[in-house]
Structure formats: C-alpha cells, structure tokens
GROMACS .gro file of C-alpha atoms in nm:
model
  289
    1UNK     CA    1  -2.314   3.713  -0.461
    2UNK     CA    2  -2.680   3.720  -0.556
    3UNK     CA    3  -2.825   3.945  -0.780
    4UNK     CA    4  -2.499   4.159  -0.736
    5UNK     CA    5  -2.513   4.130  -0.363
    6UNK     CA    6  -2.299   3.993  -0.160
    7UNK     CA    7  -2.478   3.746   0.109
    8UNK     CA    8  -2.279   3.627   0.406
    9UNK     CA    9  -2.306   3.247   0.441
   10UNK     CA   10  -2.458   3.081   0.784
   11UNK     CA   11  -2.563   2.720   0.859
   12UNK     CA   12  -2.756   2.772   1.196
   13UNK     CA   13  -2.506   2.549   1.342
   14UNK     CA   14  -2.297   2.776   1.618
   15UNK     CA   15  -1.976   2.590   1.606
   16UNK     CA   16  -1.978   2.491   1.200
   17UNK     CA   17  -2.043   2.912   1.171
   18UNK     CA   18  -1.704   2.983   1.348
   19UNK     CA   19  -1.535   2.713   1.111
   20UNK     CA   20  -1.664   2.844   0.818
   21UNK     CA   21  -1.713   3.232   0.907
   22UNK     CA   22  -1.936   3.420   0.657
   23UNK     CA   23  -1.714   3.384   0.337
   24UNK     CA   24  -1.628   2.999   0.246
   25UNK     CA   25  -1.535   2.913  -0.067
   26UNK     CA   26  -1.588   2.588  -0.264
   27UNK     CA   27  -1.411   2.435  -0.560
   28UNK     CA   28  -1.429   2.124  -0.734
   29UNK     CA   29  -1.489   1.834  -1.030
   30UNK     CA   30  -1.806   1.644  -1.057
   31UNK     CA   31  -2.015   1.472  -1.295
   32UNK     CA   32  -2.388   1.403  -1.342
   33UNK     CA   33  -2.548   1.073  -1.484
   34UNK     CA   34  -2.895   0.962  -1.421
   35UNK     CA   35  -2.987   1.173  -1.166
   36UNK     CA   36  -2.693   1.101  -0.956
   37UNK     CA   37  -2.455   1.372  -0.864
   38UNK     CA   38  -2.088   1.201  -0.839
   39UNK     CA   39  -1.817   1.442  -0.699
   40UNK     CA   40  -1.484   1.351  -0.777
   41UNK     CA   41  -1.276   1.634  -0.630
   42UNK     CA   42  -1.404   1.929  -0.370
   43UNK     CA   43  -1.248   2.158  -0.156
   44UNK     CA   44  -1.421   2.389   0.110
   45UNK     CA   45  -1.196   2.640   0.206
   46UNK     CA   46  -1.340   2.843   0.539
   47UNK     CA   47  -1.221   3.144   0.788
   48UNK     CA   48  -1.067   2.834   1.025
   49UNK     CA   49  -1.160   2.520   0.871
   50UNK     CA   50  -1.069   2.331   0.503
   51UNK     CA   51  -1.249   2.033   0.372
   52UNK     CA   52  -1.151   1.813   0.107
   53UNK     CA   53  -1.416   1.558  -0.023
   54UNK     CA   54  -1.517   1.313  -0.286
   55UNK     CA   55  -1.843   1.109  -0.300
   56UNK     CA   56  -2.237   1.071  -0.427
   57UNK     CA   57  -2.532   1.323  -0.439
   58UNK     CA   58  -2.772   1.028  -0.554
   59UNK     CA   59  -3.139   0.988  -0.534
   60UNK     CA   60  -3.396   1.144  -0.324
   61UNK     CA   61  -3.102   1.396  -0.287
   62UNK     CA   62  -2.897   1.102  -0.029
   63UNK     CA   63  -2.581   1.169   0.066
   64UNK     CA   64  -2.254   0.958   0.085
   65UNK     CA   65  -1.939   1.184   0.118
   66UNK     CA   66  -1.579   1.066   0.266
   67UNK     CA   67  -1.396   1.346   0.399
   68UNK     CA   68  -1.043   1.465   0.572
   69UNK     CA   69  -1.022   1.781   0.734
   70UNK     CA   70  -0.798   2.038   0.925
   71UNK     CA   71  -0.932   2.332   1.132
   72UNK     CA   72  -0.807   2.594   1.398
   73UNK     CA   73  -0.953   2.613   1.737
   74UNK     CA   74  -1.084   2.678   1.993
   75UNK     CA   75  -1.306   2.405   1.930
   76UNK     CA   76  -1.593   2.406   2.179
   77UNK     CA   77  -1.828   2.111   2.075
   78UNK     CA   78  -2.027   1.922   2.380
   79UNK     CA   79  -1.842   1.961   2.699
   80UNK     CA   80  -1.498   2.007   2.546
   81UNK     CA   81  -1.255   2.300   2.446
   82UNK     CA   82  -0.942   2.236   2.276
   83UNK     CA   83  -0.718   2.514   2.169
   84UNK     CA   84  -0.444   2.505   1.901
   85UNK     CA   85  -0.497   2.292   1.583
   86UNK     CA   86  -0.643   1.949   1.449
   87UNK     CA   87  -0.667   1.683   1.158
   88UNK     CA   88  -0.876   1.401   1.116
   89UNK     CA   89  -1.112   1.212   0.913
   90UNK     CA   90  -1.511   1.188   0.864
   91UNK     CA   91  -1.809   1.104   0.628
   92UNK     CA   92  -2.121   1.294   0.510
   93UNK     CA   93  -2.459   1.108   0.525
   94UNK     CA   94  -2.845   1.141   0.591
   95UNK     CA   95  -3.020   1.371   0.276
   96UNK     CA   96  -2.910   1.712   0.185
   97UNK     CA   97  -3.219   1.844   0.404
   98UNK     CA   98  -3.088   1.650   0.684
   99UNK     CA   99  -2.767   1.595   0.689
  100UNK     CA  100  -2.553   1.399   0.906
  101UNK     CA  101  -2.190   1.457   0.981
  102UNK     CA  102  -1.941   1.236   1.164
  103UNK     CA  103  -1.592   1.387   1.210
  104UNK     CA  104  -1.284   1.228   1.397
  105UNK     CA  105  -0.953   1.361   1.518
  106UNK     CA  106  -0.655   1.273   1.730
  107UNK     CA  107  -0.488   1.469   1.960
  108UNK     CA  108  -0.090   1.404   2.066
  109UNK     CA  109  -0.242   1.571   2.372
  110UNK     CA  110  -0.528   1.808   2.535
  111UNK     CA  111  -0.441   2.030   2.828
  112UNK     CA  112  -0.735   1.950   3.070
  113UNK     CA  113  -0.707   2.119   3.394
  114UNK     CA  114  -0.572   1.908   3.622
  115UNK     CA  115  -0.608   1.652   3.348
  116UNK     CA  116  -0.385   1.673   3.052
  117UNK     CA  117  -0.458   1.311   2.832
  118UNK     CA  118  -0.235   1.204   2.553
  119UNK     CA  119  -0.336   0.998   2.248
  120UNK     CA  120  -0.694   1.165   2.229
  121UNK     CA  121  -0.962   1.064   2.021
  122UNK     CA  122  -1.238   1.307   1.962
  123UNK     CA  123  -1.552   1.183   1.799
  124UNK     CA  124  -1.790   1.449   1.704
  125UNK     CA  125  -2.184   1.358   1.531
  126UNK     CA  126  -2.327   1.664   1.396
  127UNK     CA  127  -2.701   1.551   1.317
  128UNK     CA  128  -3.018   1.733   1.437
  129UNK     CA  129  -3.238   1.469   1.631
  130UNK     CA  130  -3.618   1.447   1.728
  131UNK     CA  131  -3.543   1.541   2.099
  132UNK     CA  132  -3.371   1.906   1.990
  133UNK     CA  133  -3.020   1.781   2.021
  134UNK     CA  134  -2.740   1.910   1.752
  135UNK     CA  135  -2.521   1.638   1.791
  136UNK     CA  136  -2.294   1.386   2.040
  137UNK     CA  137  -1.928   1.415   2.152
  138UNK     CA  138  -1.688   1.164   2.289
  139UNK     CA  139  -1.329   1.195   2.432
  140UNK     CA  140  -1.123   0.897   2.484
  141UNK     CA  141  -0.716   0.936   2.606
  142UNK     CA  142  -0.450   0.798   2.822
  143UNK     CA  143  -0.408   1.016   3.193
  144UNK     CA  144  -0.184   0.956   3.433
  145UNK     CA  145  -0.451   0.762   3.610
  146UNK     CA  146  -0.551   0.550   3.375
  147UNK     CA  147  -0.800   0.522   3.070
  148UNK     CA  148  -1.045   0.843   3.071
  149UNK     CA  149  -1.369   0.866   2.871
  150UNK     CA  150  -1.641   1.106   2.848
  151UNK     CA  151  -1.976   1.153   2.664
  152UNK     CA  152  -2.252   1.430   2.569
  153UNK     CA  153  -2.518   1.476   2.371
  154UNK     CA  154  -2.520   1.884   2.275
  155UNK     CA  155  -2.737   2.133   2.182
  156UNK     CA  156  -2.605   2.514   2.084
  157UNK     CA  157  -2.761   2.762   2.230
  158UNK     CA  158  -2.717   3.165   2.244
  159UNK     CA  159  -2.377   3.153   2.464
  160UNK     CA  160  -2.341   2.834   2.487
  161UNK     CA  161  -2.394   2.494   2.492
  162UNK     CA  162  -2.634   2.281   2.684
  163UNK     CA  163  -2.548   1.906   2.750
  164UNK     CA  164  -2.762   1.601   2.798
  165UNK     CA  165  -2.686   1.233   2.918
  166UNK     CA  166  -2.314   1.341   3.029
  167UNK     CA  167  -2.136   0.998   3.100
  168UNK     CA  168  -1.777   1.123   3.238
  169UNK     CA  169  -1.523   0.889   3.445
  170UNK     CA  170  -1.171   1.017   3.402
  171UNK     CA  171  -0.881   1.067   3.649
  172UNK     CA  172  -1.103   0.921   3.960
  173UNK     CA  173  -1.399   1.101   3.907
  174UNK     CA  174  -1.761   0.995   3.756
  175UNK     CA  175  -2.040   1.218   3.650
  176UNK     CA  176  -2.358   1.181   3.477
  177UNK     CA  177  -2.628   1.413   3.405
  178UNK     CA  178  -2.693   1.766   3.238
  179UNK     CA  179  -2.542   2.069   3.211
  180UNK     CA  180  -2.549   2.409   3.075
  181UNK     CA  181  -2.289   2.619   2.963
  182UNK     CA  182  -2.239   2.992   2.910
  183UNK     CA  183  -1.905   3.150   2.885
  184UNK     CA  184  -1.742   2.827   2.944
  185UNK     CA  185  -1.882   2.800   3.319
  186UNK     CA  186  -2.179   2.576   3.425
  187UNK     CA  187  -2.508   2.775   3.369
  188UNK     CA  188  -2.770   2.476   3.531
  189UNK     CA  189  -2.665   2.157   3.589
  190UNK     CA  190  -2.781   1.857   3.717
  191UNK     CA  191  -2.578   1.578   3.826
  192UNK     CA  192  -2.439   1.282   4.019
  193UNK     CA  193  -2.081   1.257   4.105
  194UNK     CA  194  -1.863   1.010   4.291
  195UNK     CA  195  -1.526   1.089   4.319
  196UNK     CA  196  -1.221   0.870   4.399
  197UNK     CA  197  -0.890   0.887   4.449
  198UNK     CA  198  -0.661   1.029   4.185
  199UNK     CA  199  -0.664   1.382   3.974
  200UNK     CA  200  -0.896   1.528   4.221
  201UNK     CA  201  -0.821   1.324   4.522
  202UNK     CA  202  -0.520   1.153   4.655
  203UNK     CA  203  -0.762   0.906   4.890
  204UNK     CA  204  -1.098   0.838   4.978
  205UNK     CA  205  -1.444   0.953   4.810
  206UNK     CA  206  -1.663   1.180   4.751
  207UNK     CA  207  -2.041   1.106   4.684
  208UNK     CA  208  -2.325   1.273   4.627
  209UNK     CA  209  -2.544   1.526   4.393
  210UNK     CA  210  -2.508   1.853   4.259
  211UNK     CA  211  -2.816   2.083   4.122
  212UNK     CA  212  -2.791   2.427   3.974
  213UNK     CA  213  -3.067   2.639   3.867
  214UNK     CA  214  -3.172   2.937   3.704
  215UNK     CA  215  -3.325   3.229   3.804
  216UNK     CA  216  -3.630   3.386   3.572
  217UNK     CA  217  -3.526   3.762   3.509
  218UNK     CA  218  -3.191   3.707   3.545
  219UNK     CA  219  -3.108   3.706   3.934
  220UNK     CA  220  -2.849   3.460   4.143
  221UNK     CA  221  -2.901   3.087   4.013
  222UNK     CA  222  -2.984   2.832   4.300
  223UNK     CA  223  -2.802   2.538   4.376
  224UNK     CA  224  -2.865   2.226   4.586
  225UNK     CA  225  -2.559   2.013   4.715
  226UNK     CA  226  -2.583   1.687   4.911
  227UNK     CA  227  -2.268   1.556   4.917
  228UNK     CA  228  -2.092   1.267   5.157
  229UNK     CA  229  -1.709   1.265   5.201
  230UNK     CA  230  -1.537   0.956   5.321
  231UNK     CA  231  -1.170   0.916   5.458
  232UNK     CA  232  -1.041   1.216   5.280
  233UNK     CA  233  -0.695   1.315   5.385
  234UNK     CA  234  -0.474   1.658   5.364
  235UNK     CA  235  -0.119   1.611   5.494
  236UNK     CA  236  -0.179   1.534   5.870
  237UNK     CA  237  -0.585   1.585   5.866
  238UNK     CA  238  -0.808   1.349   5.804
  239UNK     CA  239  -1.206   1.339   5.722
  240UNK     CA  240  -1.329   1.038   5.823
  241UNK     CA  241  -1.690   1.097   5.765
  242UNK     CA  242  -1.840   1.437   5.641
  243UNK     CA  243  -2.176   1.573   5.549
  244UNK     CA  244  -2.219   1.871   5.314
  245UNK     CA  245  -2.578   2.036   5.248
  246UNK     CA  246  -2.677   2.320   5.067
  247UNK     CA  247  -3.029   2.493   4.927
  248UNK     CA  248  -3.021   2.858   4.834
  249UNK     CA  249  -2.902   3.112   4.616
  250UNK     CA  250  -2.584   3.061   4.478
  251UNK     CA  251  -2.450   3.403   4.516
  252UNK     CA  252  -2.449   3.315   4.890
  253UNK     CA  253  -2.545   2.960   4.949
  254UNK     CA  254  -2.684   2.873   5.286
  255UNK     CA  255  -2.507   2.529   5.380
  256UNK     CA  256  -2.424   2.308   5.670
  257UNK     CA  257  -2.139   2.032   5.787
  258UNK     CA  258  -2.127   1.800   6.012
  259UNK     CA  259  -1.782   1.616   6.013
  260UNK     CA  260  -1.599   1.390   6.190
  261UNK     CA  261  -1.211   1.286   6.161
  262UNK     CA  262  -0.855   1.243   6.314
  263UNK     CA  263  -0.541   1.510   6.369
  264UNK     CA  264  -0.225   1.508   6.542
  265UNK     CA  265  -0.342   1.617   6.840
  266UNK     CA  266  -0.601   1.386   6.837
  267UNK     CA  267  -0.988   1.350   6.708
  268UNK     CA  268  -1.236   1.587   6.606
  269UNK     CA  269  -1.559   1.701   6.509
  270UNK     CA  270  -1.743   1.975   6.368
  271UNK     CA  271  -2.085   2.108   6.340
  272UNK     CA  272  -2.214   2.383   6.221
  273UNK     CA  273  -2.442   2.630   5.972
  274UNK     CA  274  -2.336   2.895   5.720
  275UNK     CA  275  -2.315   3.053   5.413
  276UNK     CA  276  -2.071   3.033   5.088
  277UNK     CA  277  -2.022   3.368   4.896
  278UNK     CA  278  -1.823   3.434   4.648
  279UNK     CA  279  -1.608   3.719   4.524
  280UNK     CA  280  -1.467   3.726   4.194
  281UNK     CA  281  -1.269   3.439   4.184
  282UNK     CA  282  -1.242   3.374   4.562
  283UNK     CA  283  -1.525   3.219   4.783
  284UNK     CA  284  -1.573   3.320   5.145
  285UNK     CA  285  -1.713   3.077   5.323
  286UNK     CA  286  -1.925   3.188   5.667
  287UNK     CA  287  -1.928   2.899   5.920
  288UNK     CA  288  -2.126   2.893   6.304
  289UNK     CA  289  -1.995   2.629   6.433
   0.00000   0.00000   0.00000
C-alpha cells in the first residue's frame, strides 16, 4: 500500500506480469555496509511463480543475484508454450535500471505437436536490448529423430509475441526468419524452410519460402508461398517434382501447381490455377486443372 492505497504491482514485462500477477510478496534478510546492499535470504512469492535468492546490490546500484525458481504455466516466452509446471536455476545481473535476467529449466518432457522431446532444456534471457527486443529463448531436447534445437529473439507485444532471427531444425525440418504471434497462431511471418524427412515427412523435401502479411485496418493478411517439393511419397503416390505458388489474400489465396510424379497405374502430371479458402478449421482448396 501507499499512502493507505493499495497499488497493484506491474513490471511492463507481459510474461513476468502473469508470473507475478498484481499482488507479489517479498521477504527476506540483508545487510548494508559501505554502500553495498548484501542479501542473504529473499523470497518472492507471486500469483504463479516463487523466487528464492541471495546476492549483492553494490555500487552504481549493480546487480549480482543467484537464483532457483518454480512457476506454473502456461509459459509462453519466444516461440514456445509449455503447460504444466517447472524448476530451474538462474542469476540476476546488469543495474537495477536495467536489469538482466537469465533463467534455466529442464523438462522430463514437452508435448510438441507432432514433436514431443524429452530431456528439455529451456534457456530464457530476459534483458531489454538497443534493437527493441525483450529477451532470447532456446530449446534443446532429444526427439525421436534425433537432436532438436531452436532459437528466438522476442519481443511482447499486445497479444502476443513477435520473434526475430528464428533458427529452428528439429524433427527434419529447418526454419529461419521472423514471426508474429497473436493467439498462439502466426500473425506475419517471414521465413525460409526446408523440410526433410522425419516428423513432418516420411521422405523427400520440401524447399522454399513462406511470407505473411498484414493488412492496415484490420482486413485478410496476405501471404506469398514459393515452395518446391521433391520425391514426396503417400502410400502408393509419389511427387516427384512439384511447384507451389501463391500471392494474395490469405482468406482465399490465389495459387498454382504444376506437378509431376508416379502411381500405380502409371505416371502423372498436373497443372493447374486456384484458390485456398479456409473455413474454420478446414481449408477448401479450388483447383482448374
């Protein structure tokens, strides 16, 4: 409370916020000497989040704080979401009017779709930079195709979370770039992708770019797709060589194919020009051919 009132408590920081909520409370031993602040004992107790710590408040108001930490998602930090509950470990640096937080965890494992890993380390940087950024994540675990990895720089922003310098290559697939995200779907984006066999593909590649845009005033975002498919099979079917292009508005997205490939009955081609809508969940997909 101040001056009898109470004042909810916010840091600015979307995701630190949720942790926290409006009420934390903070307890703890410390001692002063020579303009040095020396902490021997604190506890920050939040709405999902507790914080025990132990360090230095020393001069020009540094700071050097070890830390462990448990906390209840979701978590949504950079471009991942983990649900359920973590632990893990972390220090407090940079000057109490910019501070710099590194916090790790490990994760038995994290339900991706498609791609659940197991013996997950999250890394998470909380520390406002030059270029507008809030902070960096990386994700490192064991898949059932191998190692995967993935990196982000993030910035919260009303809804969401926009991404910058994306790094990805887990279960097959690669992606670098940017992307926004609102409501846990891709707002803009702006990326390169190769794809391989494994979570996504059980043979050959997929290659290309992928481009998303936003509409001023609020109308259907626009996306641009050039993407090359190469000896992709489905049971019997194969795609030897495919071409997918698209430029329009997303809500129905002009594209064309041109495709190439073997059956049982024999070989085949395909050419053609259409449109992608979608509905709801499905996508209807329009195709003169």
């Amino acid at each position: 409370t101040v001056d009898g009132k109470a004042v909810n408590f916010a840091t600015g920081y979307a995701e630190i916020d949720r942790l926290l909520g409006v009420t934390p409370r903070l307890s703890g031993k410390a001692s002063w000497n020579a303009g040095v602040l020396t902490v021997a004992e604190a506890k920050l107790d939040g709405a999902n989040a507790a914080v025990k710590t132990s360090g230095r408040l020393g001069e020009g108001l540094s700071l050097d704080f070890g830390l462990d930490w448990t906390a209840t998602g979701p978590f949504r930090a950079g471009p991942v979401e983990v649900a359920g509950k973590a632990a893990g470990d972390g220090r407090i640096g940079g000057t109490l009017s910019a501070p710099k937080a590194d916090l790790n965890a490990v994760f038995d494992t994290i339900d991706l779709p498609r791609l659940p890993l197991s013996k997950a380390r999250l890394s998470l940087t909380f520390a406002r930079a030059a270029n507008g950024t809030d902070g960096m994540v990386t994700l490192q675990g064991d898949s059932a195709y191998g190692p995967a990895r993935g990196r982000a720089s993030f910035r919260f922003s009303p809804g969401g979370v926009e991404l910058s310098q994306v790094d990805v290559d887990a279960g097959g697939a690669k992606a670098q770039g940017a992307v926004s995200l609102r409501d846990g779907r891709p707002a803009t984006a702006d990326l390169r992708l190769a794809i391989g066999p494994g979570a996504f593909l059980p043979q050959g590649s997929v290659q290309g770019s992928a481009r998303l845009v936003d509409t001023p005033g609020g109308g259907s975002p626009s996306a641009t797709l050039d993407l090359v498919a190469e000896n992709v099979t489905s049971g019997s079917w194969k795609v030897r060589l495919a071409r997918i292009k698209a430029d329009g508005p997303l809500a129905r997205l002009p594209l064309s194919i041109d495709a190439r490939g073997e059956a049982p009955g024999g070989a085949w081609r395909l050419s053609g020009a259409g449109d992608l809508a979608q509905a709801g969940k499905i996508y209807d997909l329009t195709l003169n051919a």
